[in-house]
PDB file of C-alpha atoms in Angstrom:
ATOM      1  CA  MET A 460      -8.793  -3.328  46.203  1.00 50.00           C
ATOM      2  CA  THR A 461      -8.023  -1.720  42.853  1.00 50.00           C
ATOM      3  CA  THR A 462     -10.563  -1.828  40.069  1.00 50.00           C
ATOM      4  CA  LEU A 463      -9.218  -2.125  36.521  1.00 50.00           C
ATOM      5  CA  ALA A 464     -11.171  -0.385  33.841  1.00 49.00           C
ATOM      6  CA  THR A 465     -11.668  -2.350  30.683  1.00 51.00           C
ATOM      7  CA  LEU A 466     -11.179  -0.439  27.491  1.00 51.00           C
ATOM      8  CA  GLU A 467     -13.566  -1.156  24.721  1.00 62.00           C
ATOM      9  CA  PRO A 468     -12.087  -1.466  21.254  1.00 60.00           C
ATOM     10  CA  VAL A 469     -12.252   1.697  19.206  1.00 57.00           C
ATOM     11  CA  ASP A 470     -12.804   1.521  15.480  1.00 65.00           C
ATOM     12  CA  TYR A 471     -10.623   4.000  13.650  1.00 62.00           C
ATOM     13  CA  VAL A 472     -11.972   5.242  10.379  1.00 66.00           C
ATOM     14  CA  VAL A 473      -9.251   5.713   7.796  1.00 63.00           C
ATOM     15  CA  PRO A 474     -10.463   7.759   4.860  1.00 73.00           C
ATOM     16  CA  GLU A 475     -10.040   6.147   1.483  1.00 83.00           C
ATOM     17  CA  ARG A 476      -7.049   7.575  -0.340  1.00 84.00           C
ATOM     18  CA  ILE A 477      -7.780   9.338  -3.586  1.00 84.00           C
ATOM     19  CA  LEU A 478      -5.038   8.741  -6.135  1.00 87.00           C
ATOM     20  CA  THR A 479      -4.697  10.115  -9.654  1.00 87.00           C
ATOM     21  CA  THR A 480      -2.276   8.350 -11.984  1.00 89.00           C
ATOM     22  CA  PHE A 481      -0.762  10.238 -14.906  1.00 89.00           C
ATOM     23  CA  THR A 482       0.865   8.303 -17.760  1.00 90.00           C
ATOM     24  CA  ALA A 483       2.801   9.750 -20.677  1.00 88.00           C
ATOM     25  CA  GLN A 484       5.144   8.747 -23.451  1.00 86.00           C
ATOM     26  CA  VAL A 485       8.551  10.427 -23.308  1.00 82.00           C
ATOM     27  CA  VAL A 486      11.056  11.075 -26.068  1.00 81.00           C
ATOM     28  CA  GLU A 487      14.053  12.283 -24.076  1.00 76.00           C
ATOM     29  CA  THR A 488      15.170  11.966 -20.489  1.00 74.00           C
ATOM     30  CA  ARG A 489      17.932  14.531 -20.019  1.00 74.00           C
ATOM     31  CA  GLY A 490      16.674  17.083 -17.537  1.00 80.00           C
ATOM     32  CA  LEU A 491      13.176  15.618 -17.766  1.00 82.00           C
ATOM     33  CA  LEU A 492      12.758  14.804 -14.084  1.00 82.00           C
ATOM     34  CA  ALA A 493      13.844  18.304 -13.053  1.00 82.00           C
ATOM     35  CA  ARG A 494      11.259  19.881 -15.367  1.00 85.00           C
ATOM     36  CA  ILE A 495       8.580  17.519 -14.073  1.00 86.00           C
ATOM     37  CA  ALA A 496       9.476  18.274 -10.445  1.00 83.00           C
ATOM     38  CA  VAL A 497       8.953  21.989 -11.081  1.00 84.00           C
ATOM     39  CA  GLN A 498       5.485  21.360 -12.540  1.00 85.00           C
ATOM     40  CA  LEU A 499       4.454  19.006  -9.704  1.00 86.00           C
ATOM     41  CA  ASN A 500       5.896  21.058  -6.847  1.00 84.00           C
ATOM     42  CA  PRO A 501       2.653  21.857  -4.967  1.00 85.00           C
ATOM     43  CA  TYR A 502       1.163  18.344  -5.323  1.00 87.00           C
ATOM     44  CA  ASP A 503       1.482  15.295  -3.069  1.00 88.00           C
ATOM     45  CA  VAL A 504       3.432  13.040  -5.457  1.00 87.00           C
ATOM     46  CA  ARG A 505       3.534   9.442  -4.177  1.00 89.00           C
ATOM     47  CA  GLU A 506       5.230   7.768  -7.132  1.00 88.00           C
ATOM     48  CA  LEU A 507       7.350   8.933 -10.051  1.00 86.00           C
ATOM     49  CA  ASN A 508       8.437   6.117 -12.319  1.00 87.00           C
ATOM     50  CA  LEU A 509      10.309   6.562 -15.590  1.00 84.00           C
ATOM     51  CA  CYS A 510      10.761   3.375 -17.611  1.00 86.00           C
ATOM     52  CA  LEU A 511      13.591   3.846 -20.072  1.00 81.00           C
ATOM     53  CA  GLU A 512      12.797   0.568 -21.799  1.00 85.00           C
ATOM     54  CA  THR A 513       9.255   1.593 -22.831  1.00 87.00           C
ATOM     55  CA  SER A 514       9.798   5.379 -22.672  1.00 85.00           C
ATOM     56  CA  THR A 515       6.871   5.667 -20.276  1.00 88.00           C
ATOM     57  CA  LEU A 516       6.467   8.058 -17.372  1.00 87.00           C
ATOM     58  CA  ARG A 517       4.064   7.198 -14.513  1.00 91.00           C
ATOM     59  CA  ILE A 518       3.186   9.700 -11.782  1.00 89.00           C
ATOM     60  CA  VAL A 519       0.828   9.006  -8.865  1.00 91.00           C
ATOM     61  CA  VAL A 520      -0.536  12.019  -6.978  1.00 90.00           C
ATOM     62  CA  GLU A 521      -2.546  11.693  -3.762  1.00 90.00           C
ATOM     63  CA  GLY A 522      -5.482  13.936  -2.923  1.00 87.00           C
ATOM     64  CA  ASN A 523      -8.512  15.419  -4.569  1.00 84.00           C
ATOM     65  CA  GLY A 524      -7.986  19.157  -4.148  1.00 84.00           C
ATOM     66  CA  PHE A 525      -6.675  19.785  -7.647  1.00 85.00           C
ATOM     67  CA  ASP A 526      -7.793  19.731 -11.273  1.00 88.00           C
ATOM     68  CA  ALA A 527      -6.246  16.618 -12.856  1.00 90.00           C
ATOM     69  CA  GLY A 528      -6.912  17.963 -16.366  1.00 92.00           C
ATOM     70  CA  ARG A 529      -4.939  21.086 -15.556  1.00 88.00           C
ATOM     71  CA  VAL A 530      -2.020  19.047 -14.188  1.00 87.00           C
ATOM     72  CA  ALA A 531      -2.062  16.867 -17.315  1.00 90.00           C
ATOM     73  CA  ALA A 532      -2.005  19.998 -19.490  1.00 90.00           C
ATOM     74  CA  ARG A 533       1.003  21.319 -17.533  1.00 87.00           C
ATOM     75  CA  LEU A 534       2.830  18.024 -17.988  1.00 88.00           C
ATOM     76  CA  ASP A 535       1.939  17.966 -21.685  1.00 88.00           C
ATOM     77  CA  LYS A 536       3.770  21.283 -22.171  1.00 87.00           C
ATOM     78  CA  ILE A 537       7.085  19.832 -20.959  1.00 86.00           C
ATOM     79  CA  ILE A 538       9.482  19.246 -23.817  1.00 77.00           C
ATOM     80  CA  GLY A 539       9.891  15.502 -24.232  1.00 81.00           C
ATOM     81  CA  VAL A 540       6.526  14.497 -22.732  1.00 84.00           C
ATOM     82  CA  LEU A 541       3.880  13.265 -25.152  1.00 85.00           C
ATOM     83  CA  GLU A 542       0.274  12.092 -24.843  1.00 87.00           C
ATOM     84  CA  VAL A 543      -0.472  12.628 -21.144  1.00 89.00           C
ATOM     85  CA  SER A 544      -3.459  10.719 -19.785  1.00 89.00           C
ATOM     86  CA  TYR A 545      -4.809  10.253 -16.275  1.00 89.00           C
ATOM     87  CA  SER A 546      -7.160   8.013 -14.340  1.00 89.00           C
TER      88      SER A 546
END
């Protein structure tokens, strides 16, 4: 006779994702995404949304191993990006 082992349910712990959202006003879009991509190269970008109607740029970066103020300052130096904020 074969005995079947019963497996007990295992609870998997999924760590809470840490997301930082950067928002900025933009004044021009030509070449803007390429310049932004260069500045965000080492980061885990999950969303990049440019609304042409409101001239707003929204970037969502996952992780907590970076200085969000420093990233905002880098974005603020891009020609055409104004008033960068993050949360």
